[in-house]
Amino acid sequence: MGLDDALIFTRVVECHSFTQAATSLGMQKSTVSRRIALLEERLGVRLLNRTTRKLRLTEVGQAYYERCRQIMLDFAEAEQAVMQLQREPSGLLRITTPIEFGQLFLGRVLGEFMRQYPQINAEVELTSRLVDPLEEGVDIAIQVGQPQDSTLIARKLFESGRRLCASPSYLAAHGVPRSVAELEGHRAILLQHDAPRYWPLLGENLPCQRVMTCNNITFAREAALAGAGICGLPVMISEEAVRSGRLVELLPEARLPVGEVYAIYPSRRFQAMKVKTFLDFLIASLPITRGGSLEPGAAGLITSPA
């Protein structure tokens, strides 16, 4: 009520009239008069001397008006600043992302975005943990899988397929599996979220000879390149090595889980312009197949949106 009353008082003084102030505020004159009277009663002072023809500020009223006027100016300036933020992307953009996605894609895309929008600053955390954007004050959390919290918005970016890969040195030493069933006798490099004793195959419970489990797909790829075993690697991580012959894709008919990568953020309502603009920019920058997967070899193909 205090700020409302200060606004009403300021408008009365500047209009030199209860009637005109009431009209500009969309209120009844009697309501304006009553609110000024209540304000004076609450403050314990007379702010205005009224006659039938004129309003005159008291000495205390003049001092109060000057403070109220500055508050109203500051308030108007704050509103203008907020609306300006919604007209053009600016301010601090806080993002968390899986490590490999950040290294292969996000750094380049965000750099280009910031070149086009120089009023943007960014804080980026590359992490394998799941982040709650509300709890941690993050604008956008990029992660594999949808959030459990239904109050968060999840915008799908792409699907991340996996394929079985091994190095030529491993295959020379252990042989090439010619069918899914032959995998049972082979050494497996598993990711942390894979079942610990089985190959990560959809619709199969095929035991594996686990030799390594790790929580980082780049680490798993490097172990596979060194000949430690066969690994189900995301296409985006393994494509360059497969193209160069350092890894060999095995059993393309084998079905491995597909990871769905989402951008998670708190709310669509009154979404900050910096968040909306960057999400649109990011999606336009990703080379996506018609089925929603990332193009093979896309790590080197990121381009600016047209």
Short mmCIF file of N, CA and C in Angstrom, two decimals, residues 4 41 51 56 119 180 230 252 267 281 306:
data_model
loop_
_atom_site.label_atom_id
_atom_site.label_comp_id
_atom_site.label_asym_id
_atom_site.label_seq_id
_atom_site.Cartn_x
_atom_site.Cartn_y
_atom_site.Cartn_z
N ASP A 4 1.89 2.33 -3.52
CA ASP A 4 0.69 2.78 -4.23
C ASP A 4 0.28 4.17 -3.77
N GLU A 41 -2.78 10.28 7.62
CA GLU A 41 -3.06 9.74 8.96
C GLU A 41 -1.96 8.77 9.38
N THR A 51 -7.86 23.89 -0.78
CA THR A 51 -8.96 24.84 -0.83
C THR A 51 -9.86 24.39 -1.96
N ARG A 56 -1.96 23.10 -2.24
CA ARG A 56 -0.63 23.64 -1.95
C ARG A 56 0.08 22.67 -1.02
N GLN A 119 26.47 -7.75 -26.27
CA GLN A 119 26.03 -7.40 -24.91
C GLN A 119 25.88 -8.63 -24.02
N VAL A 180 25.80 -60.64 -33.28
CA VAL A 180 25.61 -60.13 -31.91
C VAL A 180 25.95 -61.20 -30.89
N ILE A 230 35.88 -53.48 -26.82
CA ILE A 230 34.81 -52.95 -27.67
C ILE A 230 33.94 -52.04 -26.81
N PRO A 252 26.61 -53.19 -37.41
CA PRO A 252 25.70 -52.05 -37.54
C PRO A 252 24.23 -52.41 -37.32
N SER A 267 11.15 -21.69 -17.15
CA SER A 267 9.78 -21.33 -17.54
C SER A 267 9.75 -20.67 -18.90
N PHE A 281 19.12 -20.00 -31.66
CA PHE A 281 20.40 -19.96 -32.37
C PHE A 281 21.10 -21.32 -32.30
N ALA A 306 21.50 -19.32 -40.93
CA ALA A 306 21.31 -18.33 -42.00
C ALA A 306 20.49 -17.16 -41.50
#
